[in-house]
Backbone as a ProteinNet text record, in pm:
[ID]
protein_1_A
[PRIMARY]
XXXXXXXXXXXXXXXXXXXXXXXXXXXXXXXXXXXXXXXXXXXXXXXXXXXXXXXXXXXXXXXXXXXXXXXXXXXXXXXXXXXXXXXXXXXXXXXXXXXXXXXXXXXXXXXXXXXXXXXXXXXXXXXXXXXXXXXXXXXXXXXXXXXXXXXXXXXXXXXXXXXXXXXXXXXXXXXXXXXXXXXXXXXXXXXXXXXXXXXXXXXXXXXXXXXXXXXXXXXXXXXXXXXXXXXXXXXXXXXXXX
[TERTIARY]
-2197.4	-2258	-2377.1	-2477.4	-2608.7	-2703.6	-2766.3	-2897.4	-2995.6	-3117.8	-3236.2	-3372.1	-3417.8	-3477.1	-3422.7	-3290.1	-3234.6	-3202.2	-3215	-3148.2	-3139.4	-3188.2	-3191	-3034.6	-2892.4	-2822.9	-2773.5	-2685.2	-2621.7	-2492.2	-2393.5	-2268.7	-2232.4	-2169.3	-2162.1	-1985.4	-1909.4	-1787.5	-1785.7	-1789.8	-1773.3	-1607.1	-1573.6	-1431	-1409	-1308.4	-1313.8	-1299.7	-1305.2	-1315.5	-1578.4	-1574.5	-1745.3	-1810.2	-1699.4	-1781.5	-1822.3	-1925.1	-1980.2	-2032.1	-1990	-2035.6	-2104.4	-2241.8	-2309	-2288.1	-2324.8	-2302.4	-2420.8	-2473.1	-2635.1	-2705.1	-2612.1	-2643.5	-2598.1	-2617.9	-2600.7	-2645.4	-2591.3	-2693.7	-2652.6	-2557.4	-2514.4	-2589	-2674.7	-2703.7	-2761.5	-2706.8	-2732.1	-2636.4	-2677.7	-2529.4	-2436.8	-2326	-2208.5	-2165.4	-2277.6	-2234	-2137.7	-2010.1	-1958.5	-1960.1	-1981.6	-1983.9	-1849.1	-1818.5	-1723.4	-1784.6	-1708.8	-1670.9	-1535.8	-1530	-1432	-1450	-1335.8	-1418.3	-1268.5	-1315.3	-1153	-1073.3	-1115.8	-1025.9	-995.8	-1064.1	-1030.5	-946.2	-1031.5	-956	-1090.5	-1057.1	-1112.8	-1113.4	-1247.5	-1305.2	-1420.1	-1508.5	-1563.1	-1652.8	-1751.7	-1840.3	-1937.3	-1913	-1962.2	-2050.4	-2180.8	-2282.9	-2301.7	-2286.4	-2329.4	-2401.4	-2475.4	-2567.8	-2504.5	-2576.3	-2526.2	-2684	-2773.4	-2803.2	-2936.2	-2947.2	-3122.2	-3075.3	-3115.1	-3140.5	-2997.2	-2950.3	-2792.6	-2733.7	-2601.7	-2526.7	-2348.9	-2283.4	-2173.8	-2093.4	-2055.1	-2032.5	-1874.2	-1781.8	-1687.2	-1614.2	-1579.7	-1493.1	-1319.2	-1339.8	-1217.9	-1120.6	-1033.7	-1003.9	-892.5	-832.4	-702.5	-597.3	-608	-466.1	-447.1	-536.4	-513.2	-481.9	-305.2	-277.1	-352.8	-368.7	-402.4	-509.5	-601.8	-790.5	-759.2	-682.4	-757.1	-849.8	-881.6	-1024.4	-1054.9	-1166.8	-1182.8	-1323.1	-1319.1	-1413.6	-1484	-1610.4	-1658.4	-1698.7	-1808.4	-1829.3	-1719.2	-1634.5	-1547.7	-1469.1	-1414	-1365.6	-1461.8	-1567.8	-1693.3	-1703.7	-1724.3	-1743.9	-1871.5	-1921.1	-2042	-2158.9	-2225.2	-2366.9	-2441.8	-2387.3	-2416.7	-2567.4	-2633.8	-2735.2	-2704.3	-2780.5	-2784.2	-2782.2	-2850.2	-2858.2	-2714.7	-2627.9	-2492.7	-2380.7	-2392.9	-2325.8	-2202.1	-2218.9	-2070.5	-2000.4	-2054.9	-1976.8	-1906	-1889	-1831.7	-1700.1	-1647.9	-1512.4	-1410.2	-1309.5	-1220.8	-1164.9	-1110.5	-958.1	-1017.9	-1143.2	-1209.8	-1209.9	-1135.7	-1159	-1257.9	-1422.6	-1538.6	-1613.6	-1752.6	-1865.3	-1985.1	-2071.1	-2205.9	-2282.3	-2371.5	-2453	-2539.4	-2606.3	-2747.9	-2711.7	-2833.6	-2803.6	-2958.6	-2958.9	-3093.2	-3181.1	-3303.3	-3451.3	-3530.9	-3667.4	-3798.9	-3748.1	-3642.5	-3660.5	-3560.3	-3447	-3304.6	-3246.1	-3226.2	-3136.7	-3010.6	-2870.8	-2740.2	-2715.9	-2642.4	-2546.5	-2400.3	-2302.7	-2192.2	-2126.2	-2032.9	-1932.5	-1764	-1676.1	-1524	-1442.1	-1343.3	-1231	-1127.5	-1109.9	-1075.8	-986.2	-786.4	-725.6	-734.1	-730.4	-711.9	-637.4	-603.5	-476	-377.1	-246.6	-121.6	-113.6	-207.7	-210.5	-171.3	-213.7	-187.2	-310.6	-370.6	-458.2	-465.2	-510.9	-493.9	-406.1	-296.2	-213.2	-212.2	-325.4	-325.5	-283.3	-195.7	-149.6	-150.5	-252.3	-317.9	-217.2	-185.1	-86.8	-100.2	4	36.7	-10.3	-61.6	20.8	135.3	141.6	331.7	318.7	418.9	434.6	481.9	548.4	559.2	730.8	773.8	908.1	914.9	815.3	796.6	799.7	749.7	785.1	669.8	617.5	532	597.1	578.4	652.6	578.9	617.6	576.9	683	694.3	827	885.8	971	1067.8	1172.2	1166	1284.6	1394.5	1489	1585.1	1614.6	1693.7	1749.6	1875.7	1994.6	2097.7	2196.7	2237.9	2349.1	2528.9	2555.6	2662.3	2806	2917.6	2976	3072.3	3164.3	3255.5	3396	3477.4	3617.5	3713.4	3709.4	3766.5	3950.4	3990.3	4120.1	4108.9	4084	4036.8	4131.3	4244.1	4380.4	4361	4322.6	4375	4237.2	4116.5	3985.6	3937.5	3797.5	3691.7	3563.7	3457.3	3326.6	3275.1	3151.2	3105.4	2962.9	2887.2	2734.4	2639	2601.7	2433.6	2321.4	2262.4	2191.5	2076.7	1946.4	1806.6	1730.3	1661	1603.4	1426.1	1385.2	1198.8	1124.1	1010.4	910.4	818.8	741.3	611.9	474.7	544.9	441.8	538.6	679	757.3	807.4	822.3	832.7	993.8	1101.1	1209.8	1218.2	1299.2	1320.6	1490.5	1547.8	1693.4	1767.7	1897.3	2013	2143.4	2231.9	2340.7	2406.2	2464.7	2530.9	2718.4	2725.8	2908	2927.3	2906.8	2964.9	3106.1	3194.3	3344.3	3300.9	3299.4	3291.4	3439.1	3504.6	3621.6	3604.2	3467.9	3420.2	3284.1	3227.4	3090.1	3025.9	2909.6	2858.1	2744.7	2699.5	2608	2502	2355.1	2258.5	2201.4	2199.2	2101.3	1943.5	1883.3	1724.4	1615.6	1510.6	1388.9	1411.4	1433.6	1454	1501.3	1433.4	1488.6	1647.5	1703.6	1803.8	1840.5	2018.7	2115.3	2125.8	2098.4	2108.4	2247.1	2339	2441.3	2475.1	2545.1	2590.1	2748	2793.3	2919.9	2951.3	3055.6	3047.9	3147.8	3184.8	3249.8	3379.4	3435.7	3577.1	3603.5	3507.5	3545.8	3375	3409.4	3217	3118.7	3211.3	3133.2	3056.2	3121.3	3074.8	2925.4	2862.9	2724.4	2717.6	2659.3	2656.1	2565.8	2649.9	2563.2	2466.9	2407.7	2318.6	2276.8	2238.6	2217.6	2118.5	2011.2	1923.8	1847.8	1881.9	1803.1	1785.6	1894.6	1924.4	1893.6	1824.1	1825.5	1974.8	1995.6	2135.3	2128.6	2102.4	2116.2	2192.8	2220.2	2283.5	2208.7	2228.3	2233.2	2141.9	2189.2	2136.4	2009.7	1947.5	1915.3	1722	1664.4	1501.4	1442.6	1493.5	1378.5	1318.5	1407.2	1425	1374.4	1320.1	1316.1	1405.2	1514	1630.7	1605.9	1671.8	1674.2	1745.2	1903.7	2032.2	2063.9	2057.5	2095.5	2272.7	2248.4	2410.8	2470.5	2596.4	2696.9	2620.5	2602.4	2579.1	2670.7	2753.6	2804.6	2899	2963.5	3039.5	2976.1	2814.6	2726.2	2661.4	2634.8	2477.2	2383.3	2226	2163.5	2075.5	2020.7	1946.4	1831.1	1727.1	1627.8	1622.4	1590.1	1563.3	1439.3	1416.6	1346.1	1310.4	1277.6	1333.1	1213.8	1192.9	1125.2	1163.6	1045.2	1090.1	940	906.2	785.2	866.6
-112.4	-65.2	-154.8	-101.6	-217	-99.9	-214.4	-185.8	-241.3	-171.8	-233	-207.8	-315.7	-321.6	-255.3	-265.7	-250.9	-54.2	-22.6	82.2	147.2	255.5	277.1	237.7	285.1	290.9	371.5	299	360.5	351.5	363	321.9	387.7	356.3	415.3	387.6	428.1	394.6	377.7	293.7	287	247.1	301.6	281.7	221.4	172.8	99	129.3	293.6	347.6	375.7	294.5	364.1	435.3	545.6	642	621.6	618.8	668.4	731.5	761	882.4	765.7	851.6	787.1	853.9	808.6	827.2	784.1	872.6	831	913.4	1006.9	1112.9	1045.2	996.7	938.3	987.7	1001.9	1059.6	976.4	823.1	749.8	608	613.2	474.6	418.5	329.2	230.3	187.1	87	-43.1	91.8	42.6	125.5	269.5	324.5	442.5	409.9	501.8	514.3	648.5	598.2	698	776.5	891.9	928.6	980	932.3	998.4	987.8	1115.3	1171.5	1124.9	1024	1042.4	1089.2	1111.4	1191.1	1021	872.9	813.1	760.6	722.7	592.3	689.4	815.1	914.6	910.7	926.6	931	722.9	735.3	629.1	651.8	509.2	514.2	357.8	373.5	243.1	248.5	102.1	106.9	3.6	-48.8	-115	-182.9	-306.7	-369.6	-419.8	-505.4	-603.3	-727.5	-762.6	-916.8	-936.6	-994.5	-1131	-1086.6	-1030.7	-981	-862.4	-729.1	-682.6	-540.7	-464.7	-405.9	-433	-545.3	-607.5	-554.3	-678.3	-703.9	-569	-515.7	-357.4	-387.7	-305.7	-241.3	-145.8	-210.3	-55.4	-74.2	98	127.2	253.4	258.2	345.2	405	486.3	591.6	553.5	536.9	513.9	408	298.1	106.6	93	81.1	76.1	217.2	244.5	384.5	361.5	319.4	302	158.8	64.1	-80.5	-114.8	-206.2	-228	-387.6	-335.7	-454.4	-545.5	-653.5	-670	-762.9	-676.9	-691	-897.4	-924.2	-1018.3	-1153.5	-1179	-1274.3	-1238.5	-1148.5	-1100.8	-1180.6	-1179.5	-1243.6	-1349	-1361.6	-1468.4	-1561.8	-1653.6	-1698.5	-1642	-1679.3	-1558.7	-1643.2	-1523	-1545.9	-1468.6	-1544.9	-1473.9	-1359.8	-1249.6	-1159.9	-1197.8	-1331.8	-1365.2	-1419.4	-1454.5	-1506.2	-1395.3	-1266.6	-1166	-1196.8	-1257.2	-1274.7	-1398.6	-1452.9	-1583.4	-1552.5	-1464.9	-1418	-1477.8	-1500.5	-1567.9	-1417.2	-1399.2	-1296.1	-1288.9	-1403.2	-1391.6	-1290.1	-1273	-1268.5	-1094.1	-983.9	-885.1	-837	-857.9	-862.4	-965.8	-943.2	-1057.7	-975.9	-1114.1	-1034.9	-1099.3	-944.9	-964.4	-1042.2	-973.8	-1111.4	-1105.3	-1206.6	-1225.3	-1172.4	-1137.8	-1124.5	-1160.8	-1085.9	-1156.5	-1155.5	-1088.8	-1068.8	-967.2	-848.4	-749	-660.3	-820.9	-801	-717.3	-725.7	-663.9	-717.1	-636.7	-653.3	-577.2	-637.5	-567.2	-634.5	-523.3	-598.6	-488.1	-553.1	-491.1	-534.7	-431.3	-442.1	-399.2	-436.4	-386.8	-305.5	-200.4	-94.7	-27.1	-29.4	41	196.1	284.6	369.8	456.7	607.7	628.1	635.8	562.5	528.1	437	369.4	237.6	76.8	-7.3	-136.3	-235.3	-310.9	-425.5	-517.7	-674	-790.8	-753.8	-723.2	-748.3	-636.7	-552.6	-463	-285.3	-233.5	-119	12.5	94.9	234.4	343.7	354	488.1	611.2	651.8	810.5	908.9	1025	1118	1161.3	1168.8	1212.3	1390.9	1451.4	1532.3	1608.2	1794.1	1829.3	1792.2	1766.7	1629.8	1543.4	1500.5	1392.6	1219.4	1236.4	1125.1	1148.4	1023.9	987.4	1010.9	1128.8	1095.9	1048.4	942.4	920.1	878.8	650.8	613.4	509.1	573	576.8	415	360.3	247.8	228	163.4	87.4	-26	-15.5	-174.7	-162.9	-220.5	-267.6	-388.4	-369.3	-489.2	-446.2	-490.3	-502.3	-609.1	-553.4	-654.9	-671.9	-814.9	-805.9	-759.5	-730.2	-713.5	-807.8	-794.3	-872.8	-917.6	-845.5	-828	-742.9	-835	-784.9	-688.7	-708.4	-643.9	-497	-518.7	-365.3	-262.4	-371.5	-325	-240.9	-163.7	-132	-212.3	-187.8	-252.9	-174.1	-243.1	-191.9	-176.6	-69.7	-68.7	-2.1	-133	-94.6	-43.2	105.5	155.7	167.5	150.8	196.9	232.7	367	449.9	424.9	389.3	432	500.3	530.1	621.2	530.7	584.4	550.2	454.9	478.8	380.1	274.4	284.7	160.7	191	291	366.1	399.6	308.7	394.6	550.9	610.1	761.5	800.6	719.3	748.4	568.1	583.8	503.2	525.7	466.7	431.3	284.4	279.3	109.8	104.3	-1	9.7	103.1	167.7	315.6	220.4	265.3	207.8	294.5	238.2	302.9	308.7	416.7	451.2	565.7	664.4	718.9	721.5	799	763.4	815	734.6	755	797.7	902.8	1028.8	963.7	976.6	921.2	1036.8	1066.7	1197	1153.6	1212.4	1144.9	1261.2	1219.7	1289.6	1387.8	1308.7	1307.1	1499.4	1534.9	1684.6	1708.4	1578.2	1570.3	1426.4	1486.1	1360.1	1265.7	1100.6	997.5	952.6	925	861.3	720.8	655.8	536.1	476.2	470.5	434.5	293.7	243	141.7	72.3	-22.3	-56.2	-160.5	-162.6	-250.2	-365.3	-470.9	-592.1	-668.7	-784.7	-806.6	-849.3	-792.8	-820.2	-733.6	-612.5	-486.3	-401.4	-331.4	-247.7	-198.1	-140.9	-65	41.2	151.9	271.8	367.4	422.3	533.7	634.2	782.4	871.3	949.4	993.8	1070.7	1173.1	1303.2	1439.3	1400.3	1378.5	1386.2	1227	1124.5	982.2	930.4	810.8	777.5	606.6	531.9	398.2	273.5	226.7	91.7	-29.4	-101.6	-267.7	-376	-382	-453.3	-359.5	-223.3	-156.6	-212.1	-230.4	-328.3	-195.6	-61.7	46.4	130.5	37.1	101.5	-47.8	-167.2	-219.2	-331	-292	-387.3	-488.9	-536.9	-722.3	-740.9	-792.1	-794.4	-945.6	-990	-1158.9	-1153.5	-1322.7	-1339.8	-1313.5	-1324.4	-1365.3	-1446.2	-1451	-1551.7	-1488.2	-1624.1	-1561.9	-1401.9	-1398.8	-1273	-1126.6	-1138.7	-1035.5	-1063	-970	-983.4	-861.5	-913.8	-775.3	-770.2	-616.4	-590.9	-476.8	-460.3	-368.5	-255.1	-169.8	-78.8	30.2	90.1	212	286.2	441.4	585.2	651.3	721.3	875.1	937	980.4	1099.2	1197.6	1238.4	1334	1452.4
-76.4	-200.4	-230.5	-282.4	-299.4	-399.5	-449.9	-534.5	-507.1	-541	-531.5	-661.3	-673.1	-792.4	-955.8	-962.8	-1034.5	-1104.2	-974.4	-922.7	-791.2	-752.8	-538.4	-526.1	-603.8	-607.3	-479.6	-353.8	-258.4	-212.9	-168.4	-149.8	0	97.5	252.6	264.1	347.4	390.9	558.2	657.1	779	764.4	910.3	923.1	1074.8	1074.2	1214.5	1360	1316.6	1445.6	1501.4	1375.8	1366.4	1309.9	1267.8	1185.9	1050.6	980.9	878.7	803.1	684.4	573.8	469	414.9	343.7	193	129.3	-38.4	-171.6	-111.5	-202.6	-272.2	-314.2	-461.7	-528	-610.7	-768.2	-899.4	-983.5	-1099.8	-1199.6	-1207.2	-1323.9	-1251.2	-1199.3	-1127	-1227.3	-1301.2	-1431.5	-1492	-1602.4	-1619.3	-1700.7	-1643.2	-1713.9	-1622.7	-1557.4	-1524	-1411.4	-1432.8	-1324.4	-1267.7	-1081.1	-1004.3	-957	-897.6	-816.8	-715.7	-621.6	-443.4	-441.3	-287.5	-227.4	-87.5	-2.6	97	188.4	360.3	386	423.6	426.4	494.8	394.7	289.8	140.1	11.4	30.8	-85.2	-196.3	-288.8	-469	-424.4	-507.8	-560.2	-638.4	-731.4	-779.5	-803.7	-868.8	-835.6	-966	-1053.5	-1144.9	-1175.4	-1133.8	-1178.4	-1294	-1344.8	-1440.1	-1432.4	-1559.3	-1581.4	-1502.1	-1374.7	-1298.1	-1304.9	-1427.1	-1513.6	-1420.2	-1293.6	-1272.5	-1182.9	-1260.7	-1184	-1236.8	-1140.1	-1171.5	-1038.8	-1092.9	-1013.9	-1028	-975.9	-1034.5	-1068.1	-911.9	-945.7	-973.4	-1000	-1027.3	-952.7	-874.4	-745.6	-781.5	-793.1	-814.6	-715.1	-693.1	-568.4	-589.8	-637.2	-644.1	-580.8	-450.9	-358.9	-402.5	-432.7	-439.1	-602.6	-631	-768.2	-870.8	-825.9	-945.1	-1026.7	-917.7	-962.9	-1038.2	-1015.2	-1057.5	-996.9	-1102.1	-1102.6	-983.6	-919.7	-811.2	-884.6	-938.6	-991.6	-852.5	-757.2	-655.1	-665	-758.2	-771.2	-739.7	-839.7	-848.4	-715	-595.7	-500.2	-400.5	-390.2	-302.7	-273.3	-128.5	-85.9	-109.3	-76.6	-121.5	-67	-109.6	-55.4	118.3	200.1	306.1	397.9	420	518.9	580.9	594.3	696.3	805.8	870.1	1006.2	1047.5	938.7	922.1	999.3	935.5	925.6	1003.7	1108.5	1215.8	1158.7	1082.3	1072.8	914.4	851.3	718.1	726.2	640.9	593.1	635	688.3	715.7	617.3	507.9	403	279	263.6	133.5	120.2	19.5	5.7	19.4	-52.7	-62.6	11.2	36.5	29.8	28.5	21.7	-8.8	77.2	116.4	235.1	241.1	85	58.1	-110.1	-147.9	-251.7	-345.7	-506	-525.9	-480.6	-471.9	-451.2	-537.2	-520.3	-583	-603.9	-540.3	-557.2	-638.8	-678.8	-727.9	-652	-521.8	-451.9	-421.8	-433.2	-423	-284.6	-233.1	-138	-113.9	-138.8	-109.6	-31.7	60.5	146.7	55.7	100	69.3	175.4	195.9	239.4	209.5	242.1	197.5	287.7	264.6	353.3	364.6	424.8	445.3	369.1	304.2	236.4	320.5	234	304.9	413.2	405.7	483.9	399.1	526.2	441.9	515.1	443.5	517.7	441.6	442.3	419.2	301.2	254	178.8	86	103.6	-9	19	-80	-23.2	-60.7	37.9	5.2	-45.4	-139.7	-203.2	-89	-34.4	15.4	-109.8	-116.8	-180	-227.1	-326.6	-397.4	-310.2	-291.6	-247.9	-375	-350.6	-443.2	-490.3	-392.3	-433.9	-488.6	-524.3	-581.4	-503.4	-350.8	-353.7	-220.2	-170.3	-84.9	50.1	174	268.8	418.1	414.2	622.5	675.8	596.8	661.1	525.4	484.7	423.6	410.2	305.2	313.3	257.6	306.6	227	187.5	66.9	70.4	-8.3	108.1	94.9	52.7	-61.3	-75.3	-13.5	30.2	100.5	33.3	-66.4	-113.7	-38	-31.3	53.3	-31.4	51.9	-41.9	-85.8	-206.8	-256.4	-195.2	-134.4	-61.6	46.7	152.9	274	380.4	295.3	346.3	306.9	185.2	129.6	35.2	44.4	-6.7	61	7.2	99.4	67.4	101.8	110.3	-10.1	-91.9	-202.4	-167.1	-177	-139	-295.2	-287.2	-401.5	-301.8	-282.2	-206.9	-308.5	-254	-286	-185.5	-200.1	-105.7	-213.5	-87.3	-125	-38.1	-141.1	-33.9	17.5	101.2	169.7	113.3	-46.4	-139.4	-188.9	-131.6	-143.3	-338.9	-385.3	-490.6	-455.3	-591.8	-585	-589.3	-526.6	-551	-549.4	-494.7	-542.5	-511.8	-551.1	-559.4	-621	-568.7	-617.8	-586.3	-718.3	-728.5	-748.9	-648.2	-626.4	-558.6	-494.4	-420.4	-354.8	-343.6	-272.1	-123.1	-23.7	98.7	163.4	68.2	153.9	264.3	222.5	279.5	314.3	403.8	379.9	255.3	234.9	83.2	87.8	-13.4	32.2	-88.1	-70.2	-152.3	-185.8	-304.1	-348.9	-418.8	-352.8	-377.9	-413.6	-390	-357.1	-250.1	-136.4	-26.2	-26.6	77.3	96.4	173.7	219.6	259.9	208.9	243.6	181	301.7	242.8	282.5	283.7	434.5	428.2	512.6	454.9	433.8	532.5	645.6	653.3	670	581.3	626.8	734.3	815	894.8	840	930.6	837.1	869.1	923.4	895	855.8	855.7	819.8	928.2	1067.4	1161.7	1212	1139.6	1197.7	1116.7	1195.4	1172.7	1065.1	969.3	871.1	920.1	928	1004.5	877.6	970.4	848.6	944.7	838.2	919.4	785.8	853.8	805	829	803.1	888.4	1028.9	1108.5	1236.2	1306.4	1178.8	1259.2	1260.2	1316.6	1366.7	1401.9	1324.6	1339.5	1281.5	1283.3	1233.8	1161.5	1104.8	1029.5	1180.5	1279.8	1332.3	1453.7	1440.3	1479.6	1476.6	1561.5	1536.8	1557.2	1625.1	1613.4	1411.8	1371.6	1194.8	1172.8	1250.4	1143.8	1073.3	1140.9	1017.5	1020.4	882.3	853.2	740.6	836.4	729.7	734.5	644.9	660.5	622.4	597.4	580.8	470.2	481.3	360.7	271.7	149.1	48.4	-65.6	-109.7	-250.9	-313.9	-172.7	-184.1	-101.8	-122.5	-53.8	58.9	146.8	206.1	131.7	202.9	184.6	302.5	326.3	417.4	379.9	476.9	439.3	567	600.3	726.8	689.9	772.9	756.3	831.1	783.3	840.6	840	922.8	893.7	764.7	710.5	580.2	563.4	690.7	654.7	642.2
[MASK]
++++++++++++++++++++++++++++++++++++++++++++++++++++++++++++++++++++++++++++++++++++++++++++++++++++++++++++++++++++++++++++++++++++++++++++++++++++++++++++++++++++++++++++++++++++++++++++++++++++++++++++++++++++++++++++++++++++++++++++++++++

């Protein structure tokens, strides 16, 4: 995104396969206006220009999938103002930086980082679409508490289940379920999530979902069930749910 002489307002999206779409109809290019674009890899966004002290700086990017259009305040995100002849030597950790810095001509340019929708990059995470289910579908998680029995003779196992979507968004649970049988999770989910559990605490905690079929210690889902602490363990996995 960049300005020049305190407007020549432009904004571009490259993606890391190369391609780029440019974005240089504007009709709010001035302090305060905010813009909208559509683009097909970032989604809905928008870019809002303020007064940065010469010139129109100090933009405002905001993006739909990332938290529900919070606000990226570009500036304070930025790295220090690096040469163009620099360009390879840019700091990697930094969301933003800036290419150059004002001139004679008050020109801005800044670059961002920007995941994809339903992606994830340096830490930050692109919202799926809600579906008309209500829930984001690609790949799907859990998280399991596992209690032990209190009378190992004559108990069963107790499971606190939470099912999320693709934006890591609860969409169903249940708490205490007694696994005398297997225990059925009613969700979002267009199908029921089940639960069996095994009968001593050495054993797997199985699951089955619209035809998946895995277990507790299973690495193609993902899993990661730690120990006993304090009566419980817990664990996390995850599923297909397109």
């Amino acid at each position: 995104m960049s300005t020049y002489e305190g407007g020549g307002c432009k904004a571009s999206v490259t993606c890391s396969d190369g391609v780029k779409r440019e974005y240089n109809d504007w009709n709010v290019c001035y302090v305060g206006g905010r813009q909208f674009f559509t683009d097909p890899a970032i989604g809905d966004f928008s870019i809002t220009w303020t007064d940065g002290g010469r010139g129109l700086g100090s933009p405002i990017l905001q993006v739909k999938s990332v938290k529900d259009w919070s606000e990226w305040d570009v500036s304070s995100l930025s790295s220090d103002y690096i040469k163009e002849k620099d360009y390879n030597a840019r700091p990697e950790t930094n969301m933003c930086y800036r290419v150059n810095a004002y001139d004679s001509h008050f020109n801005y340019d800044y670059i961002c980082g920007v995941p994809k929708v339903g992606s994830k990059g340096a830490g930050i995470q692109a919202d799926k679409p809600v579906n008309d289910r209500g829930y984001a579908p690609g790949w799907c998680g859990m998280h399991v508490v596992q209690h032990q029995k209190p009378n190992p003779a004559t108990d069963r196992y107790r499971f606190d289940i939470t099912l999320k979507d693709h934006n890591g968004k609860a969409i169903g649970e249940v708490l205490g379920a007694v696994a005398d049988k297997p225990i059925e999770v009613f969700s979002k989910l267009p199908y029921v999530f089940i639960l069996t559990g095994g009968n001593v605490d050495s054993d797997a905690v199985l699951f089955d979902y619209a035809g998946q079929h895995w277990g507790s210690n299973d690495q193609g889902h993902h899993c990661d069930f730690g120990a006993y602490d304090n009566g419980a363990r817990q664990g996390d996995c995850g599923f297909s749910c397109d």
